[in-house]
Coordinates of C-alpha atoms in Angstrom, one line a residue:
M1470 CA -0.1 -0.1 0.0
K1471 CA 1.3 3.4 -0.9
L1472 CA 1.2 6.0 1.7
L1473 CA 0.9 9.7 0.9
F1474 CA 1.9 12.4 3.6
C1475 CA 1.4 16.1 2.8
L1476 CA 0.6 19.3 4.6
L1477 CA -3.0 20.1 5.6
F1478 CA -3.1 23.7 4.4
H1479 CA -4.6 24.3 0.8
S1480 CA -5.3 27.8 -0.4
G1481 CA -8.4 26.8 -2.4
N1482 CA -10.3 25.0 0.4
T1483 CA -9.3 26.7 3.6
K1484 CA -10.8 29.8 4.8
I1485 CA -8.9 32.9 5.4
P1486 CA -7.5 33.0 9.1
I1487 CA -8.9 36.0 11.3
M1488 CA -5.5 36.1 13.0
T1489 CA -2.3 34.5 11.6
Y1490 CA 1.5 34.2 12.4
K1491 CA 4.0 34.2 9.5
S1492 CA 6.4 31.3 10.0
T1493 CA 10.0 31.8 9.0
K1494 CA 10.6 28.0 9.1
K1495 CA 9.0 25.1 7.2
R1496 CA 6.6 23.6 9.5
V1497 CA 6.6 19.7 9.6
L1498 CA 3.4 18.2 10.4
S1499 CA 2.9 15.7 13.2
L1500 CA 2.9 12.3 11.0
I1501 CA 2.5 9.6 13.7
P1502 CA -1.0 10.3 14.4
V1503 CA -1.8 10.6 10.6
L1504 CA 0.1 7.4 10.0
S1505 CA -2.1 5.5 12.7
Y1506 CA -5.4 6.4 10.7
V1507 CA -4.0 5.7 7.3
L1508 CA -2.8 2.0 8.2
A1509 CA -6.2 1.6 9.6
G1510 CA -7.7 2.5 6.4
T1511 CA -9.0 5.7 7.2
P1512 CA -8.6 8.6 4.6
V1513 CA -6.4 11.6 5.5
I1514 CA -7.2 15.2 4.6
S1515 CA -4.6 16.3 2.4
A1516 CA -3.3 19.6 0.8
E1517 CA -0.3 20.9 -1.2
E1518 CA 2.5 21.9 0.7
L1519 CA 3.1 25.5 1.0
S1520 CA 6.3 27.1 0.6
D1521 CA 8.3 28.8 3.8
S1522 CA 7.1 32.3 2.7
N1523 CA 3.2 31.2 2.6
T1524 CA 3.1 29.3 5.5
E1525 CA 0.7 30.7 7.9
L1526 CA -0.1 29.4 11.5
Q1527 CA -3.6 29.8 13.0
V1528 CA -3.4 31.8 16.4
I1529 CA -5.9 30.7 19.1
E1530 CA -6.6 33.2 21.9
L1531 CA -7.2 31.1 25.2
E1532 CA -8.5 32.6 28.3
S1533 CA -6.6 31.3 31.1
S1534 CA -9.8 30.9 33.2
D1535 CA -11.1 28.7 30.4
T1536 CA -12.4 25.4 32.2
Q1537 CA -12.6 23.5 29.0
P1538 CA -9.5 24.7 26.9
L1539 CA -9.7 21.7 24.5
E1540 CA -13.4 22.4 23.5
T1541 CA -12.4 26.0 22.7
I1542 CA -9.4 24.8 20.7
K1543 CA -11.2 22.3 18.8
H1544 CA -14.1 24.7 17.8
A1545 CA -11.3 27.2 16.7
V1546 CA -9.4 24.8 14.5
L1547 CA -12.7 23.3 12.8
S1548 CA -14.1 26.7 12.2
Q1549 CA -10.9 27.6 10.4
Y1550 CA -11.3 24.7 8.0
Y1551 CA -15.1 24.0 7.8
D1552 CA -18.1 26.3 7.3
E1553 CA -20.2 23.5 9.0
Y1554 CA -18.9 20.6 11.2
D1555 CA -20.1 18.2 13.8
A1556 CA -18.3 19.0 17.0
E1557 CA -19.8 16.2 19.4
N1558 CA -18.3 13.4 16.7
T1559 CA -14.8 14.6 17.1
V1560 CA -12.0 13.6 19.4
I1561 CA -9.2 16.2 19.9
S1562 CA -5.7 15.9 21.5
V1563 CA -3.0 18.5 21.8
S1564 CA 0.6 18.3 22.4
P1565 CA 1.5 19.5 25.9
F1566 CA 1.3 23.2 26.6
S1567 CA 0.9 25.6 29.5
Q1568 CA -2.4 27.5 30.0
V1569 CA -0.9 29.9 32.3
S1570 CA 2.4 30.9 30.2
A1571 CA 2.4 34.2 28.7
G1572 CA 3.2 34.7 25.1
L1573 CA 2.7 32.1 22.1
N1574 CA 2.8 28.6 22.6
S1575 CA 3.3 26.2 19.6
V1576 CA 1.5 23.1 19.6
V1577 CA 0.1 20.4 17.3
V1578 CA -3.6 19.6 17.2
N1579 CA -4.9 16.3 16.2
I1580 CA -8.6 15.8 15.5
D1581 CA -10.4 12.5 14.8
F1582 CA -13.7 12.7 12.9
T1583 CA -16.2 9.6 13.1
N1584 CA -19.2 9.1 10.9
D1585 CA -21.9 7.5 13.1
D1586 CA -23.3 5.8 9.7
T1587 CA -20.1 4.4 8.2
G1588 CA -17.8 4.3 11.1
V1589 CA -15.1 5.9 8.8
G1590 CA -12.9 8.3 10.5
T1591 CA -10.9 11.2 9.0
A1592 CA -7.7 12.4 10.5
L1593 CA -6.8 16.3 11.0
S1594 CA -3.4 17.3 12.2
V1595 CA -2.4 20.9 12.3
P1596 CA 0.1 23.0 14.0
V1597 CA -1.2 26.2 15.6
L1598 CA -0.3 28.7 18.0
I1599 CA -1.9 29.2 21.3
R1600 CA -2.0 32.7 23.0
N1601 CA -2.8 32.7 26.5
I1602 CA -5.1 35.5 27.8
L1603 CA -4.1 36.2 31.3
S1604 CA -6.1 38.0 34.0
D1605 CA -4.2 40.8 35.5
D1606 CA -6.2 41.0 38.7
P1607 CA -7.2 38.6 41.5
E1608 CA -10.7 38.8 43.0
I1609 CA -11.9 38.2 46.4
L1610 CA -15.6 37.7 47.3
L1611 CA -16.9 37.9 51.0
T1612 CA -20.1 36.2 52.0
S1613 CA -21.3 39.6 53.3
E1614 CA -20.1 43.2 53.7
T1615 CA -21.3 43.4 57.4
V1616 CA -21.8 40.8 60.2
S1617 CA -22.8 40.8 63.8
V1618 CA -21.3 38.5 66.3
K1619 CA -22.1 38.0 70.0
K1620 CA -20.0 39.3 72.6
N1621 CA -17.4 36.7 73.8
S1622 CA -18.3 34.2 70.9
E1623 CA -15.7 32.7 68.6
F1624 CA -14.6 34.9 65.3
D1625 CA -12.7 33.7 62.5
P1626 CA -12.2 36.2 59.6
L1627 CA -11.6 33.3 57.3
D1628 CA -15.1 32.0 57.8
Y1629 CA -16.5 35.1 55.7
I1630 CA -14.5 34.5 52.5
A1631 CA -16.8 33.1 49.7
E1632 CA -14.1 32.9 47.0
I1633 CA -10.8 33.8 46.0
T1634 CA -9.8 33.7 42.2
D1635 CA -7.0 34.6 39.9
G1636 CA -7.0 34.3 36.0
S1637 CA -3.7 32.6 36.1
G1638 CA -5.3 29.7 37.8
I1639 CA -2.9 30.1 40.8
L1640 CA -4.4 31.1 43.9
P1641 CA -3.0 34.6 45.0
A1642 CA -1.5 35.2 48.6
L1643 CA -3.9 36.3 51.3
S1644 CA -3.4 38.6 53.9
V1645 CA -5.9 39.5 56.8
D1646 CA -5.8 42.7 59.0
S1647 CA -8.4 42.3 61.9
D1648 CA -8.8 44.2 65.0
V1649 CA -11.9 42.5 66.1
D1650 CA -12.3 42.1 70.0
T1651 CA -15.2 40.0 70.7
K1652 CA -14.8 40.8 74.5
V1653 CA -15.7 44.4 74.0
N1654 CA -18.9 45.6 72.1
G1655 CA -18.3 48.0 69.2
T1656 CA -17.9 48.0 65.5
Y1657 CA -14.7 46.8 63.9
T1658 CA -13.3 46.5 60.4
V1659 CA -11.5 43.4 58.8
N1660 CA -9.4 44.3 55.8
Y1661 CA -8.6 41.4 53.2
T1662 CA -6.0 41.7 50.5
V1663 CA -5.0 39.1 47.7
T1664 CA -2.0 39.4 45.6
N1665 CA -1.0 37.4 42.7
M1666 CA 2.2 36.4 41.2
H1667 CA 2.3 39.4 38.8
G1668 CA 2.0 41.5 41.9
H1669 CA -1.7 42.7 41.2
S1670 CA -4.0 43.0 44.2
A1671 CA -7.6 43.1 45.2
A1672 CA -9.0 44.0 48.5
A1673 CA -12.4 43.5 50.3
S1674 CA -13.4 44.7 53.8
L1675 CA -15.8 43.3 56.4
E1676 CA -17.6 45.4 59.2
V1677 CA -18.0 43.6 62.4
E1678 CA -20.4 44.5 65.0
V1679 CA -19.9 42.9 68.4
Y1680 CA -22.8 43.0 70.6
T1681 CA -24.6 41.6 73.8
P1682 CA -27.6 39.7 72.7
V1683 CA -30.8 40.7 74.7
L1684 CA -32.6 38.0 76.2
A1685 CA -36.2 37.5 76.4
P1686 CA -38.2 37.7 79.8
G1687 CA -37.7 34.3 81.2
E1688 CA -35.1 33.1 79.1
N1689 CA -32.1 31.9 80.9
V1690 CA -28.4 33.4 80.4
D1691 CA -25.6 31.1 80.0
L1692 CA -23.0 32.6 82.6
S1693 CA -20.4 30.5 81.0
T1694 CA -20.4 32.7 78.0
L1695 CA -20.1 35.9 80.0
M1696 CA -16.3 35.2 80.8
I1697 CA -16.6 36.1 84.3
N1698 CA -13.6 36.9 86.3
D1699 CA -14.7 34.5 89.2
D1700 CA -12.0 35.6 91.8
G1701 CA -14.6 35.2 94.5
S1702 CA -14.6 39.0 95.3
V1703 CA -17.5 41.1 95.6
Y1704 CA -16.2 43.0 92.6
A1705 CA -16.5 39.9 90.5
M1706 CA -20.0 39.4 91.7
F1707 CA -20.9 43.2 90.7
E1708 CA -19.3 42.9 87.2
A1709 CA -21.0 39.1 86.7
I1710 CA -24.5 41.0 87.9
N1711 CA -24.2 43.7 85.2
A1712 CA -23.1 41.4 82.5
V1713 CA -26.4 39.5 83.1
R1714 CA -28.3 42.7 83.1
A1715 CA -26.8 43.6 79.8
A1716 CA -27.8 40.3 78.4
Y1717 CA -31.4 41.3 79.3
G1718 CA -30.9 44.7 77.8
L1719 CA -31.1 46.3 81.2
Y1720 CA -29.2 49.4 82.4
P1721 CA -26.0 48.5 84.7
Y1722 CA -26.1 49.0 88.4
V1723 CA -23.9 51.5 89.9
L1724 CA -21.5 50.2 92.9
A1725 CA -22.5 51.5 96.3
S1726 CA -20.2 54.0 97.9
D1727 CA -17.6 52.7 100.8
A1728 CA -20.4 53.2 103.2
G1729 CA -23.0 51.1 101.2
M1730 CA -20.3 48.3 100.8
T1731 CA -19.6 48.5 104.6
A1732 CA -23.4 48.0 105.0
S1733 CA -23.4 44.9 103.0
A1734 CA -20.2 43.7 104.6
I1735 CA -21.9 43.8 108.1
R1736 CA -25.2 42.1 106.9
A1737 CA -23.0 39.2 105.2
Q1738 CA -21.2 38.7 108.4
E1739 CA -24.3 38.7 110.6
C1740 CA -25.9 36.1 108.3
T1741 CA -23.1 33.5 108.7
Y1742 CA -24.6 32.7 112.0
F1743 CA -28.2 33.9 111.6
L1744 CA -29.3 33.5 108.1
S1745 CA -32.3 36.0 107.9
H1746 CA -33.4 39.3 106.7
T1747 CA -34.1 40.3 110.4
R1748 CA -30.9 41.4 112.0
P1749 CA -29.7 39.8 115.3
D1750 CA -30.8 42.6 117.4
G1751 CA -34.5 42.0 115.7
T1752 CA -34.4 45.1 113.6
P1753 CA -35.1 44.9 109.9
Y1754 CA -32.0 44.6 107.4
H1755 CA -32.3 48.0 106.1
T1756 CA -31.4 49.7 109.4
V1757 CA -27.9 48.9 108.7
M1758 CA -27.8 51.7 106.2
A1759 CA -28.5 54.3 108.9
Q1760 CA -26.0 52.7 110.9
V1761 CA -23.3 53.4 108.5
G1762 CA -24.7 56.7 107.4
E1763 CA -25.6 55.5 103.8
P1764 CA -28.4 57.8 102.1
H1765 CA -31.2 55.6 100.5
G1766 CA -34.6 56.0 99.1
S1767 CA -37.8 54.7 100.3
M1768 CA -37.2 51.0 99.0
V1769 CA -34.1 48.9 99.9
W1770 CA -34.2 45.2 98.6
E1771 CA -31.9 42.5 100.2
I1772 CA -31.1 39.3 98.7
L1773 CA -29.1 36.4 100.4
V1774 CA -27.6 33.2 99.5
A1775 CA -25.2 30.6 101.0
Y1776 CA -24.5 28.3 98.0
G1777 CA -20.5 27.9 98.1
N1778 CA -17.9 30.4 97.6
S1779 CA -17.8 31.0 93.7
V1780 CA -19.4 34.0 92.2
E1781 CA -21.2 31.9 89.4
S1782 CA -22.6 29.4 91.5
N1783 CA -24.3 31.9 93.8
L1784 CA -25.4 34.2 91.1
N1785 CA -27.0 31.2 89.3
W1786 CA -29.1 30.3 92.3
W1787 CA -30.3 33.9 92.7
L1788 CA -31.2 33.9 88.9
N1789 CA -33.1 30.6 89.3
E1790 CA -35.3 31.9 92.4
P1791 CA -38.1 34.3 90.9
G1792 CA -37.9 36.5 94.2
H1793 CA -33.9 36.9 94.2
A1794 CA -33.9 37.2 90.2
A1795 CA -36.3 40.0 90.5
C1796 CA -33.8 42.0 92.6
V1797 CA -30.8 41.2 90.2
L1798 CA -32.9 42.1 87.1
G1799 CA -35.1 44.7 88.5
T1800 CA -35.5 48.4 87.5
F1801 CA -36.6 49.9 90.7
G1802 CA -33.2 50.8 92.0
T1803 CA -30.0 52.1 90.5
I1804 CA -27.3 51.3 93.2
I1805 CA -26.2 47.9 94.4
S1806 CA -24.2 47.1 97.6
I1807 CA -22.6 43.5 97.8
G1808 CA -21.1 41.8 100.8
H1809 CA -19.4 38.2 101.2
S1810 CA -18.5 36.5 104.4
G1811 CA -17.7 32.8 104.6
N1812 CA -20.1 31.1 102.4
V1813 CA -22.6 33.9 102.6
W1814 CA -23.4 36.3 99.7
E1815 CA -25.5 39.4 100.5
A1816 CA -26.7 42.3 98.2
M1817 CA -28.9 45.1 98.6
V1818 CA -30.3 47.2 95.8
Y1819 CA -31.8 50.8 96.4

């Protein structure tokens, strides 16, 4: 059997390329794929070999973000030689090339045509030039422009990145500048910057509001989320009570003066051996205010508890008993005095 090999360009049958590149060397087509088709009895598209000065290569522009580059190349080559073609019944292979390299890449494109009726295939093998179109700028997309997070909750700025892309196909470097402090209510800003391998950058910002959630009446607050400094002091109890009040959207109590704190200290000591709202001398608890010279309004409310030494355990007991909880979360007074002696805690609101 006589084999005929020839270049696949013909001035009479091909369409004029939209983009061409003049070659200074004679192009030799890939013969191995063509030979395999010929030996199998499949006809090969043939054309007259062109001279060095007339050899023109098709230039195919390929976006670096193209997820189906072979399909793009296949359609570009087929449309170069045929007004009509059946792309579904063609198989393409391309010699290795980089989709992220700038400039022109010389490749050989091999296409196999298969006829569904006859099963007869036709081989097309052509050299082309691939020009990669690289994106200059990366992109960063956030899930939102503003978010609200609860006070003392976990916050990870990476959780709010929806997508980072770059036309090169290589993820750009990410930097995050965040001053968010979930222990302190307020509005913060997180700045994100992505920089690709070409030095081009893109930025995005996220506004973060840290807030104390307001609980509904009757809804229990989880003291473990308040990050109480439980050192067993009356000042720790004061901060814990105000943290709970803030969780319910209530104004904070003002800590009593030295005289008021002395009054509660006396009452806590008295209750270590006589746990009652009546003093050991038989007078009501509020008489201690006059004893130390602490002025007060017409109402003074006292609560007592002896449930261990920790702030959290005693405050929890107060909050889970309706009468005591009404004092901790009340709105009738503005000042609170707190005393602690042994395992007894005492507080007065006025």
